[in-house]
């Protein structure tokens, strides 16, 4: 977290997270920046954990607005936070994730806030409207402020609509929301089992990936408390956890020791994900406040098939960020999208990953590019990286 510049109304802007997103679908990636709270190197309230000086709770500070910079196409960016309605909303931002939650062809943004209401910025094409309250994602199920940290925004129940998961500190739960497909969400933290599983945990990073390639996205969480000082008898270092998605039942299964994570405790924070050894299983790098980075190689003991899709935009932005992908196999349908915004204070950009279970072939792969172009491939063999360049129609021939 570091100050980028001095704002006349808010002082130094302390940035925590960012997202590359083509907000106006012009083929140029824009930059959305999440800012935290108003803090300066000056007299500050003194806060103690027992007798140890520590950072104060966020309630002692005022929040800051986030920022949006539009790519001008000439190597420069323009701050359009006010014009796009971003500056009107002040919070204590910690995480951001991007998805087109209402499938209108425009990317939307979910922002977690620390002990404040969350934000859901709905993209209208030339500005954002903040709709978290109307969409039922502004607060967790107890209607209490929690320390919202990292988040991910992907379809984890395979119905075609991006869902939301984010994490918070001990005794606050890791909220999960299902997209209804009608412009809002329903929280399923308790009925899915996530409430009981996550209450004893503190989380910072969240990432929805299919780690066992069974066709259902699991939730990886980096764990560790915010403070380095903790009341006697308690601990602030924790192992990471992966919550296995149990599929159509809508339930989660917490795997910590079973996944091998108990051998490394720490104040874990960020994470980056990808298939580092090319075996078709998603691996993870995790950062820690007080220990070396950790590289976790996925050794899930199954032989499920997989398909990674590497995009290259032509009319759309080069990385295909915002492209929605539908994969159809005999076992069913899955959806994912290209995004670099995942976990906490981190970024991961690589092929879009799909686990195919026992299916060795995708009947159909359908890509909806940010430009609106829809591209379909059929009978695609599994267990490989499929490279796809956006197929831009040729201009009509000139009439003579």
mmCIF file of C-alpha atoms in Angstrom:
data_model
loop_
_atom_site.group_PDB
_atom_site.id
_atom_site.type_symbol
_atom_site.label_atom_id
_atom_site.label_comp_id
_atom_site.label_asym_id
_atom_site.label_seq_id
_atom_site.Cartn_x
_atom_site.Cartn_y
_atom_site.Cartn_z
ATOM 1 C CA UNK A 1 0.000 0.000 0.000
ATOM 2 C CA UNK A 2 1.551 3.301 -1.056
ATOM 3 C CA UNK A 3 0.442 6.894 -1.747
ATOM 4 C CA UNK A 4 0.321 7.800 -5.447
ATOM 5 C CA UNK A 5 -0.466 11.515 -5.298
ATOM 6 C CA UNK A 6 -1.953 14.241 -3.127
ATOM 7 C CA UNK A 7 -5.662 14.908 -3.616
ATOM 8 C CA UNK A 8 -6.887 18.400 -2.591
ATOM 9 C CA UNK A 9 -9.878 16.942 -0.725
ATOM 10 C CA UNK A 10 -8.505 13.654 0.615
ATOM 11 C CA UNK A 11 -4.751 14.177 1.027
ATOM 12 C CA UNK A 12 -2.410 11.316 0.016
ATOM 13 C CA UNK A 13 -4.279 8.597 -1.870
ATOM 14 C CA UNK A 14 -3.306 5.203 -0.461
ATOM 15 C CA UNK A 15 -3.862 2.601 -3.168
ATOM 16 C CA UNK A 16 -4.450 -1.053 -2.259
ATOM 17 C CA UNK A 17 -5.719 -2.785 -5.408
ATOM 18 C CA UNK A 18 -6.290 -2.179 -9.097
ATOM 19 C CA UNK A 19 -8.037 -3.723 -12.093
ATOM 20 C CA UNK A 20 -7.363 -3.553 -15.807
ATOM 21 C CA UNK A 21 -10.732 -3.238 -17.524
ATOM 22 C CA UNK A 22 -11.962 -1.916 -20.851
ATOM 23 C CA UNK A 23 -14.887 0.063 -19.443
ATOM 24 C CA UNK A 24 -16.018 1.514 -22.776
ATOM 25 C CA UNK A 25 -15.161 -1.468 -24.995
ATOM 26 C CA UNK A 26 -12.952 0.603 -27.301
ATOM 27 C CA UNK A 27 -10.200 -2.015 -27.369
ATOM 28 C CA UNK A 28 -7.959 -0.093 -24.948
ATOM 29 C CA UNK A 29 -7.469 -1.222 -21.350
ATOM 30 C CA UNK A 30 -8.410 1.340 -18.701
ATOM 31 C CA UNK A 31 -7.243 1.359 -15.081
ATOM 32 C CA UNK A 32 -9.496 1.243 -12.009
ATOM 33 C CA UNK A 33 -7.676 1.956 -8.721
ATOM 34 C CA UNK A 34 -8.955 1.078 -5.236
ATOM 35 C CA UNK A 35 -7.987 3.580 -2.524
ATOM 36 C CA UNK A 36 -8.089 2.902 1.213
ATOM 37 C CA UNK A 37 -8.276 5.558 3.942
ATOM 38 C CA UNK A 38 -7.040 9.036 4.829
ATOM 39 C CA UNK A 39 -3.753 8.711 6.681
ATOM 40 C CA UNK A 40 -0.686 10.906 6.859
ATOM 41 C CA UNK A 41 2.709 10.808 8.537
ATOM 42 C CA UNK A 42 1.575 13.056 11.377
ATOM 43 C CA UNK A 43 0.024 12.755 14.830
ATOM 44 C CA UNK A 44 -2.127 9.633 14.909
ATOM 45 C CA UNK A 45 -4.245 8.039 17.637
ATOM 46 C CA UNK A 46 -2.293 5.515 19.676
ATOM 47 C CA UNK A 47 -3.813 2.053 19.692
ATOM 48 C CA UNK A 48 -2.653 -0.919 21.732
ATOM 49 C CA UNK A 49 -3.129 -4.677 21.694
ATOM 50 C CA UNK A 50 -2.550 -5.352 25.360
ATOM 51 C CA UNK A 51 0.721 -3.390 25.753
ATOM 52 C CA UNK A 52 1.915 -3.503 22.120
ATOM 53 C CA UNK A 53 1.404 -0.502 19.803
ATOM 54 C CA UNK A 54 -0.444 -1.470 16.631
ATOM 55 C CA UNK A 55 -2.313 0.081 13.712
ATOM 56 C CA UNK A 56 -5.684 1.453 14.736
ATOM 57 C CA UNK A 57 -9.025 0.105 13.571
ATOM 58 C CA UNK A 58 -10.264 1.667 10.287
ATOM 59 C CA UNK A 59 -13.105 3.380 12.182
ATOM 60 C CA UNK A 60 -10.548 5.927 13.407
ATOM 61 C CA UNK A 61 -9.999 7.192 9.858
ATOM 62 C CA UNK A 62 -12.031 8.618 6.982
ATOM 63 C CA UNK A 63 -12.296 6.793 3.675
ATOM 64 C CA UNK A 64 -11.293 7.737 0.143
ATOM 65 C CA UNK A 65 -12.929 7.508 -3.283
ATOM 66 C CA UNK A 66 -11.648 5.109 -5.906
ATOM 67 C CA UNK A 67 -10.360 6.285 -9.274
ATOM 68 C CA UNK A 68 -10.871 5.473 -12.943
ATOM 69 C CA UNK A 69 -8.307 6.338 -15.620
ATOM 70 C CA UNK A 70 -9.377 6.075 -19.276
ATOM 71 C CA UNK A 71 -6.763 4.976 -21.800
ATOM 72 C CA UNK A 72 -6.311 7.750 -24.378
ATOM 73 C CA UNK A 73 -4.606 5.465 -26.893
ATOM 74 C CA UNK A 74 -1.473 7.597 -27.060
ATOM 75 C CA UNK A 75 0.367 6.234 -24.046
ATOM 76 C CA UNK A 76 -1.476 8.472 -21.580
ATOM 77 C CA UNK A 77 -4.479 8.071 -19.255
ATOM 78 C CA UNK A 78 -7.144 10.585 -18.207
ATOM 79 C CA UNK A 79 -8.686 10.662 -14.722
ATOM 80 C CA UNK A 80 -12.454 10.431 -15.338
ATOM 81 C CA UNK A 81 -13.450 9.435 -11.799
ATOM 82 C CA UNK A 82 -15.901 12.315 -11.458
ATOM 83 C CA UNK A 83 -17.459 12.048 -14.913
ATOM 84 C CA UNK A 84 -17.985 8.295 -14.515
ATOM 85 C CA UNK A 85 -19.558 8.604 -11.045
ATOM 86 C CA UNK A 86 -16.721 6.905 -9.158
ATOM 87 C CA UNK A 87 -15.681 9.895 -7.052
ATOM 88 C CA UNK A 88 -19.195 10.194 -5.580
ATOM 89 C CA UNK A 89 -18.643 7.093 -3.437
ATOM 90 C CA UNK A 90 -16.204 7.139 -0.527
ATOM 91 C CA UNK A 91 -15.143 3.918 1.181
ATOM 92 C CA UNK A 92 -12.150 2.052 2.534
ATOM 93 C CA UNK A 93 -11.414 -0.150 -0.438
ATOM 94 C CA UNK A 94 -9.420 -3.359 -0.104
ATOM 95 C CA UNK A 95 -10.269 -5.551 -3.087
ATOM 96 C CA UNK A 96 -11.734 -5.364 -6.575
ATOM 97 C CA UNK A 97 -12.948 -7.910 -9.106
ATOM 98 C CA UNK A 98 -14.414 -7.503 -12.578
ATOM 99 C CA UNK A 99 -17.243 -9.330 -14.357
ATOM 100 C CA UNK A 100 -20.266 -8.580 -16.520
ATOM 101 C CA UNK A 101 -22.790 -9.678 -13.917
ATOM 102 C CA UNK A 102 -25.927 -8.810 -15.923
ATOM 103 C CA UNK A 103 -24.544 -9.970 -19.305
ATOM 104 C CA UNK A 104 -25.230 -6.645 -21.015
ATOM 105 C CA UNK A 105 -21.825 -6.647 -22.698
ATOM 106 C CA UNK A 106 -20.266 -4.085 -20.345
ATOM 107 C CA UNK A 107 -17.810 -4.980 -17.537
ATOM 108 C CA UNK A 108 -18.907 -4.210 -13.962
ATOM 109 C CA UNK A 109 -16.794 -3.894 -10.792
ATOM 110 C CA UNK A 110 -17.268 -5.231 -7.252
ATOM 111 C CA UNK A 111 -15.227 -3.480 -4.535
ATOM 112 C CA UNK A 112 -14.862 -4.735 -0.962
ATOM 113 C CA UNK A 113 -14.545 -2.131 1.792
ATOM 114 C CA UNK A 114 -12.951 -2.493 5.214
ATOM 115 C CA UNK A 115 -15.689 -2.025 7.854
ATOM 116 C CA UNK A 116 -17.886 -0.136 5.363
ATOM 117 C CA UNK A 117 -20.557 -0.926 2.783
ATOM 118 C CA UNK A 118 -19.245 -2.737 -0.302
ATOM 119 C CA UNK A 119 -19.632 -1.192 -3.765
ATOM 120 C CA UNK A 120 -21.037 -2.752 -6.930
ATOM 121 C CA UNK A 121 -20.387 -0.434 -9.856
ATOM 122 C CA UNK A 122 -22.825 -1.169 -12.687
ATOM 123 C CA UNK A 123 -21.480 -0.049 -16.057
ATOM 124 C CA UNK A 124 -23.964 2.043 -18.067
ATOM 125 C CA UNK A 125 -21.581 2.546 -20.975
ATOM 126 C CA UNK A 126 -20.571 6.118 -20.207
ATOM 127 C CA UNK A 127 -20.675 6.096 -16.389
ATOM 128 C CA UNK A 128 -21.094 3.766 -13.417
ATOM 129 C CA UNK A 129 -24.018 3.571 -11.020
ATOM 130 C CA UNK A 130 -23.366 2.138 -7.551
ATOM 131 C CA UNK A 131 -25.993 -0.577 -6.900
ATOM 132 C CA UNK A 132 -24.588 -2.768 -4.107
ATOM 133 C CA UNK A 133 -27.562 -2.174 -1.794
ATOM 134 C CA UNK A 134 -30.152 -2.867 -4.499
ATOM 135 C CA UNK A 135 -28.216 -5.959 -5.595
ATOM 136 C CA UNK A 136 -27.928 -7.280 -2.000
ATOM 137 C CA UNK A 137 -24.113 -7.299 -1.815
ATOM 138 C CA UNK A 138 -23.450 -4.177 0.276
ATOM 139 C CA UNK A 139 -23.361 -6.087 3.595
ATOM 140 C CA UNK A 140 -22.957 -9.676 4.709
ATOM 141 C CA UNK A 141 -25.912 -11.643 6.116
ATOM 142 C CA UNK A 142 -25.655 -10.295 9.682
ATOM 143 C CA UNK A 143 -26.050 -6.737 8.309
ATOM 144 C CA UNK A 144 -22.899 -5.749 10.213
ATOM 145 C CA UNK A 145 -19.782 -4.099 8.835
ATOM 146 C CA UNK A 146 -16.998 -6.607 8.293
ATOM 147 C CA UNK A 147 -13.403 -6.278 7.143
ATOM 148 C CA UNK A 148 -13.889 -7.069 3.477
ATOM 149 C CA UNK A 149 -10.566 -8.059 1.931
ATOM 150 C CA UNK A 150 -9.788 -9.946 -1.297
ATOM 151 C CA UNK A 151 -12.499 -11.036 -3.696
ATOM 152 C CA UNK A 152 -13.244 -12.932 -6.891
ATOM 153 C CA UNK A 153 -16.214 -12.519 -9.234
ATOM 154 C CA UNK A 154 -16.870 -15.689 -11.270
ATOM 155 C CA UNK A 155 -19.642 -18.164 -11.998
ATOM 156 C CA UNK A 156 -19.121 -20.976 -9.476
ATOM 157 C CA UNK A 157 -22.470 -22.768 -9.907
ATOM 158 C CA UNK A 158 -22.279 -23.108 -13.714
ATOM 159 C CA UNK A 159 -25.462 -21.219 -14.561
ATOM 160 C CA UNK A 160 -23.801 -18.601 -16.765
ATOM 161 C CA UNK A 161 -23.994 -15.664 -14.360
ATOM 162 C CA UNK A 162 -20.908 -14.472 -12.405
ATOM 163 C CA UNK A 163 -21.170 -14.973 -8.628
ATOM 164 C CA UNK A 164 -19.225 -13.238 -5.830
ATOM 165 C CA UNK A 165 -16.998 -14.533 -3.045
ATOM 166 C CA UNK A 166 -14.871 -12.477 -0.684
ATOM 167 C CA UNK A 167 -13.091 -12.945 2.613
ATOM 168 C CA UNK A 168 -12.797 -11.125 5.933
ATOM 169 C CA UNK A 169 -11.274 -11.575 9.375
ATOM 170 C CA UNK A 170 -11.895 -14.067 12.151
ATOM 171 C CA UNK A 171 -15.536 -14.357 13.353
ATOM 172 C CA UNK A 172 -16.782 -12.389 10.321
ATOM 173 C CA UNK A 173 -17.324 -15.218 7.747
ATOM 174 C CA UNK A 174 -16.342 -15.427 4.084
ATOM 175 C CA UNK A 175 -19.516 -14.234 2.281
ATOM 176 C CA UNK A 176 -20.630 -15.923 -0.940
ATOM 177 C CA UNK A 177 -23.399 -14.651 -3.209
ATOM 178 C CA UNK A 178 -25.216 -16.387 -6.041
ATOM 179 C CA UNK A 179 -26.224 -14.288 -9.032
ATOM 180 C CA UNK A 180 -29.973 -14.653 -9.604
ATOM 181 C CA UNK A 181 -29.731 -13.655 -13.255
ATOM 182 C CA UNK A 182 -32.220 -10.861 -12.544
ATOM 183 C CA UNK A 183 -29.762 -8.107 -11.686
ATOM 184 C CA UNK A 184 -29.222 -9.014 -8.036
ATOM 185 C CA UNK A 185 -27.704 -11.664 -5.770
ATOM 186 C CA UNK A 186 -28.773 -13.961 -2.953
ATOM 187 C CA UNK A 187 -26.328 -14.659 -0.132
ATOM 188 C CA UNK A 188 -25.716 -18.369 0.482
ATOM 189 C CA UNK A 189 -22.954 -18.181 3.104
ATOM 190 C CA UNK A 190 -24.943 -20.138 5.708
ATOM 191 C CA UNK A 191 -26.848 -22.690 3.573
ATOM 192 C CA UNK A 192 -23.699 -23.509 1.570
ATOM 193 C CA UNK A 193 -21.822 -24.341 4.790
ATOM 194 C CA UNK A 194 -19.310 -21.531 4.289
ATOM 195 C CA UNK A 195 -20.354 -19.638 7.420
ATOM 196 C CA UNK A 196 -19.584 -22.474 9.823
ATOM 197 C CA UNK A 197 -16.374 -23.343 7.993
ATOM 198 C CA UNK A 198 -14.966 -19.808 7.808
ATOM 199 C CA UNK A 199 -15.913 -18.263 11.163
ATOM 200 C CA UNK A 200 -12.664 -19.415 12.871
ATOM 201 C CA UNK A 201 -10.532 -18.120 9.987
ATOM 202 C CA UNK A 202 -9.007 -14.804 8.877
ATOM 203 C CA UNK A 203 -8.697 -14.387 5.127
ATOM 204 C CA UNK A 204 -6.989 -11.880 2.853
ATOM 205 C CA UNK A 205 -6.960 -13.326 -0.655
ATOM 206 C CA UNK A 206 -9.746 -15.127 -2.519
ATOM 207 C CA UNK A 207 -9.512 -16.943 -5.862
ATOM 208 C CA UNK A 208 -12.117 -19.077 -7.649
ATOM 209 C CA UNK A 209 -10.363 -21.768 -9.716
ATOM 210 C CA UNK A 210 -11.059 -25.432 -10.434
ATOM 211 C CA UNK A 211 -8.150 -27.087 -8.633
ATOM 212 C CA UNK A 212 -9.244 -30.716 -9.050
ATOM 213 C CA UNK A 213 -10.545 -30.269 -12.631
ATOM 214 C CA UNK A 214 -13.940 -31.742 -11.790
ATOM 215 C CA UNK A 215 -15.837 -28.958 -13.583
ATOM 216 C CA UNK A 216 -16.624 -26.867 -10.492
ATOM 217 C CA UNK A 217 -14.625 -23.830 -9.361
ATOM 218 C CA UNK A 218 -13.164 -24.113 -5.852
ATOM 219 C CA UNK A 219 -12.238 -21.205 -3.558
ATOM 220 C CA UNK A 220 -8.615 -20.731 -2.505
ATOM 221 C CA UNK A 221 -8.068 -18.411 0.488
ATOM 222 C CA UNK A 222 -4.820 -16.929 1.796
ATOM 223 C CA UNK A 223 -5.086 -16.754 5.575
ATOM 224 C CA UNK A 224 -3.514 -14.813 8.432
ATOM 225 C CA UNK A 225 -4.670 -12.059 10.741
ATOM 226 C CA UNK A 226 -4.180 -8.367 10.096
ATOM 227 C CA UNK A 227 -2.233 -7.661 13.277
ATOM 228 C CA UNK A 228 1.182 -8.787 14.422
ATOM 229 C CA UNK A 229 0.165 -8.476 18.064
ATOM 230 C CA UNK A 230 -2.597 -10.648 19.412
ATOM 231 C CA UNK A 231 -4.109 -11.168 22.861
ATOM 232 C CA UNK A 232 -2.451 -13.792 25.039
ATOM 233 C CA UNK A 233 -3.424 -17.305 24.097
ATOM 234 C CA UNK A 234 -4.429 -16.409 20.517
ATOM 235 C CA UNK A 235 -2.547 -16.679 17.227
ATOM 236 C CA UNK A 236 -2.281 -14.436 14.210
ATOM 237 C CA UNK A 237 -0.472 -16.841 11.863
ATOM 238 C CA UNK A 238 -2.632 -19.299 9.931
ATOM 239 C CA UNK A 239 -2.374 -21.854 7.136
ATOM 240 C CA UNK A 240 -4.021 -21.322 3.776
ATOM 241 C CA UNK A 241 -7.194 -23.214 2.877
ATOM 242 C CA UNK A 242 -8.940 -24.382 -0.269
ATOM 243 C CA UNK A 243 -12.718 -24.782 -0.114
ATOM 244 C CA UNK A 244 -13.738 -27.543 -2.478
ATOM 245 C CA UNK A 245 -16.892 -26.882 -4.468
ATOM 246 C CA UNK A 246 -19.103 -29.941 -4.037
ATOM 247 C CA UNK A 247 -21.057 -29.204 -7.186
ATOM 248 C CA UNK A 248 -24.801 -29.273 -7.618
ATOM 249 C CA UNK A 249 -25.359 -29.602 -3.854
ATOM 250 C CA UNK A 250 -24.194 -26.004 -3.432
ATOM 251 C CA UNK A 251 -21.965 -26.968 -0.497
ATOM 252 C CA UNK A 252 -18.305 -26.275 0.269
ATOM 253 C CA UNK A 253 -15.715 -28.527 1.939
ATOM 254 C CA UNK A 254 -12.771 -26.893 3.749
ATOM 255 C CA UNK A 255 -9.430 -28.587 3.003
ATOM 256 C CA UNK A 256 -6.453 -27.342 4.994
ATOM 257 C CA UNK A 257 -4.445 -30.225 6.407
ATOM 258 C CA UNK A 258 -5.767 -32.487 3.658
ATOM 259 C CA UNK A 259 -4.349 -30.061 1.079
ATOM 260 C CA UNK A 260 -0.970 -29.939 2.829
ATOM 261 C CA UNK A 261 -1.209 -26.324 3.973
ATOM 262 C CA UNK A 262 -0.658 -26.865 7.710
ATOM 263 C CA UNK A 263 3.093 -27.130 7.149
ATOM 264 C CA UNK A 264 3.294 -23.363 6.468
ATOM 265 C CA UNK A 265 1.767 -20.844 8.883
ATOM 266 C CA UNK A 266 2.004 -17.113 8.293
ATOM 267 C CA UNK A 267 0.311 -13.780 7.865
ATOM 268 C CA UNK A 268 -0.533 -14.649 4.264
ATOM 269 C CA UNK A 269 -1.745 -11.927 1.912
ATOM 270 C CA UNK A 270 -1.548 -12.057 -1.895
ATOM 271 C CA UNK A 271 -1.627 -14.899 -4.381
ATOM 272 C CA UNK A 272 -0.963 -15.557 -8.038
ATOM 273 C CA UNK A 273 -2.330 -18.568 -9.880
ATOM 274 C CA UNK A 274 -1.345 -20.517 -12.964
ATOM 275 C CA UNK A 275 -0.213 -23.892 -14.239
ATOM 276 C CA UNK A 276 3.499 -23.461 -13.545
ATOM 277 C CA UNK A 277 4.610 -26.951 -14.593
ATOM 278 C CA UNK A 278 2.226 -27.515 -17.496
ATOM 279 C CA UNK A 279 0.463 -30.549 -16.055
ATOM 280 C CA UNK A 280 -3.032 -29.074 -16.363
ATOM 281 C CA UNK A 281 -3.464 -28.408 -12.635
ATOM 282 C CA UNK A 282 -3.586 -24.857 -11.251
ATOM 283 C CA UNK A 283 -0.711 -24.015 -8.880
ATOM 284 C CA UNK A 284 -0.458 -21.077 -6.463
ATOM 285 C CA UNK A 285 2.167 -18.602 -5.260
ATOM 286 C CA UNK A 286 1.369 -16.978 -1.896
ATOM 287 C CA UNK A 287 2.991 -13.972 -0.234
ATOM 288 C CA UNK A 288 3.351 -13.447 3.506
ATOM 289 C CA UNK A 289 4.006 -10.436 5.720
ATOM 290 C CA UNK A 290 6.767 -12.070 7.710
ATOM 291 C CA UNK A 291 7.960 -15.088 5.753
ATOM 292 C CA UNK A 292 9.275 -16.023 2.322
ATOM 293 C CA UNK A 293 6.846 -16.455 -0.534
ATOM 294 C CA UNK A 294 5.377 -19.951 -0.893
ATOM 295 C CA UNK A 295 4.988 -21.948 -4.113
ATOM 296 C CA UNK A 296 2.279 -24.589 -3.869
ATOM 297 C CA UNK A 297 2.321 -27.169 -6.661
ATOM 298 C CA UNK A 298 -1.027 -28.811 -7.275
ATOM 299 C CA UNK A 299 -0.796 -32.576 -6.869
ATOM 300 C CA UNK A 300 -4.500 -33.405 -6.856
ATOM 301 C CA UNK A 301 -4.616 -37.223 -7.161
ATOM 302 C CA UNK A 302 -6.951 -37.633 -10.106
ATOM 303 C CA UNK A 303 -6.776 -37.879 -13.868
ATOM 304 C CA UNK A 304 -9.475 -35.378 -14.781
ATOM 305 C CA UNK A 305 -9.178 -33.609 -18.091
ATOM 306 C CA UNK A 306 -8.723 -29.875 -18.589
ATOM 307 C CA UNK A 307 -8.670 -27.133 -21.195
ATOM 308 C CA UNK A 308 -6.880 -23.774 -21.021
ATOM 309 C CA UNK A 309 -7.901 -21.040 -23.456
ATOM 310 C CA UNK A 310 -5.331 -18.351 -24.306
ATOM 311 C CA UNK A 311 -6.942 -15.305 -25.913
ATOM 312 C CA UNK A 312 -5.539 -12.648 -28.207
ATOM 313 C CA UNK A 313 -7.809 -9.755 -29.055
ATOM 314 C CA UNK A 314 -7.755 -7.896 -32.359
ATOM 315 C CA UNK A 315 -10.716 -5.528 -32.273
ATOM 316 C CA UNK A 316 -10.959 -6.128 -28.524
ATOM 317 C CA UNK A 317 -8.076 -5.388 -26.141
ATOM 318 C CA UNK A 318 -5.012 -7.522 -26.852
ATOM 319 C CA UNK A 319 -5.346 -9.711 -23.725
ATOM 320 C CA UNK A 320 -9.050 -10.339 -24.226
ATOM 321 C CA UNK A 321 -9.834 -9.039 -20.724
ATOM 322 C CA UNK A 322 -13.598 -9.135 -20.294
ATOM 323 C CA UNK A 323 -14.144 -11.925 -22.840
ATOM 324 C CA UNK A 324 -16.750 -14.468 -21.695
ATOM 325 C CA UNK A 325 -16.191 -18.140 -22.484
ATOM 326 C CA UNK A 326 -18.726 -20.965 -22.570
ATOM 327 C CA UNK A 327 -17.499 -24.569 -22.725
ATOM 328 C CA UNK A 328 -19.910 -27.399 -23.483
ATOM 329 C CA UNK A 329 -19.133 -31.071 -22.872
ATOM 330 C CA UNK A 330 -21.342 -34.151 -22.615
ATOM 331 C CA UNK A 331 -21.248 -33.658 -18.834
ATOM 332 C CA UNK A 332 -22.653 -30.118 -18.949
ATOM 333 C CA UNK A 333 -21.860 -26.460 -19.470
ATOM 334 C CA UNK A 334 -19.316 -24.176 -17.771
ATOM 335 C CA UNK A 335 -18.580 -20.461 -17.954
ATOM 336 C CA UNK A 336 -15.580 -18.285 -17.147
ATOM 337 C CA UNK A 337 -14.099 -14.986 -18.293
ATOM 338 C CA UNK A 338 -10.710 -13.409 -18.814
ATOM 339 C CA UNK A 339 -9.660 -11.152 -15.941
ATOM 340 C CA UNK A 340 -6.440 -10.214 -14.182
ATOM 341 C CA UNK A 341 -8.137 -9.061 -10.952
ATOM 342 C CA UNK A 342 -8.055 -11.827 -8.383
ATOM 343 C CA UNK A 343 -6.973 -12.502 -4.792
ATOM 344 C CA UNK A 344 -5.649 -9.537 -2.726
ATOM 345 C CA UNK A 345 -3.196 -6.840 -3.879
ATOM 346 C CA UNK A 346 -2.331 -9.293 -6.659
ATOM 347 C CA UNK A 347 -2.839 -9.997 -10.322
ATOM 348 C CA UNK A 348 -2.985 -13.188 -12.379
ATOM 349 C CA UNK A 349 -3.327 -13.226 -16.139
ATOM 350 C CA UNK A 350 -2.980 -16.392 -18.115
ATOM 351 C CA UNK A 351 -5.091 -18.835 -20.084
ATOM 352 C CA UNK A 352 -8.668 -19.140 -18.842
ATOM 353 C CA UNK A 353 -8.831 -22.521 -17.116
ATOM 354 C CA UNK A 354 -11.562 -25.158 -17.335
ATOM 355 C CA UNK A 355 -11.641 -28.554 -15.621
ATOM 356 C CA UNK A 356 -13.503 -31.091 -17.763
ATOM 357 C CA UNK A 357 -13.779 -34.024 -15.366
ATOM 358 C CA UNK A 358 -13.889 -37.276 -17.313
ATOM 359 C CA UNK A 359 -14.582 -35.609 -20.669
ATOM 360 C CA UNK A 360 -11.696 -35.689 -23.156
ATOM 361 C CA UNK A 361 -13.333 -33.318 -25.619
ATOM 362 C CA UNK A 362 -15.304 -30.086 -25.569
ATOM 363 C CA UNK A 363 -18.272 -30.274 -27.899
ATOM 364 C CA UNK A 364 -18.266 -26.496 -28.241
ATOM 365 C CA UNK A 365 -16.238 -23.507 -27.084
ATOM 366 C CA UNK A 366 -18.033 -20.189 -27.474
ATOM 367 C CA UNK A 367 -16.169 -16.913 -26.888
ATOM 368 C CA UNK A 368 -18.000 -13.602 -26.595
ATOM 369 C CA UNK A 369 -15.336 -10.934 -27.062
ATOM 370 C CA UNK A 370 -15.626 -7.433 -25.534
ATOM 371 C CA UNK A 371 -16.139 -6.129 -29.081
ATOM 372 C CA UNK A 372 -19.361 -8.147 -29.272
ATOM 373 C CA UNK A 373 -17.919 -10.643 -31.745
ATOM 374 C CA UNK A 374 -18.997 -14.212 -30.935
ATOM 375 C CA UNK A 375 -16.582 -16.938 -31.985
ATOM 376 C CA UNK A 376 -17.372 -20.666 -31.864
ATOM 377 C CA UNK A 377 -15.073 -23.682 -32.059
ATOM 378 C CA UNK A 378 -16.329 -27.262 -32.130
ATOM 379 C CA UNK A 379 -14.945 -30.664 -31.121
ATOM 380 C CA UNK A 380 -11.949 -29.317 -29.231
ATOM 381 C CA UNK A 381 -9.582 -31.903 -27.746
ATOM 382 C CA UNK A 382 -8.829 -31.530 -24.021
ATOM 383 C CA UNK A 383 -5.565 -31.484 -22.058
ATOM 384 C CA UNK A 384 -3.955 -28.606 -23.931
ATOM 385 C CA UNK A 385 -3.702 -24.845 -24.227
ATOM 386 C CA UNK A 386 -6.027 -23.659 -26.977
ATOM 387 C CA UNK A 387 -4.770 -20.420 -28.520
ATOM 388 C CA UNK A 388 -7.568 -18.314 -29.990
ATOM 389 C CA UNK A 389 -7.181 -15.053 -31.900
ATOM 390 C CA UNK A 390 -10.287 -12.901 -32.230
ATOM 391 C CA UNK A 391 -11.889 -13.517 -35.624
ATOM 392 C CA UNK A 392 -12.728 -10.062 -36.933
ATOM 393 C CA UNK A 393 -15.027 -10.146 -39.988
ATOM 394 C CA UNK A 394 -13.497 -8.769 -43.159
ATOM 395 C CA UNK A 395 -14.959 -5.445 -44.299
ATOM 396 C CA UNK A 396 -17.507 -5.718 -47.122
ATOM 397 C CA UNK A 397 -16.095 -5.514 -50.602
ATOM 398 C CA UNK A 398 -16.316 -2.129 -52.270
ATOM 399 C CA UNK A 399 -19.080 -1.774 -54.874
ATOM 400 C CA UNK A 400 -18.083 -0.797 -58.390
#
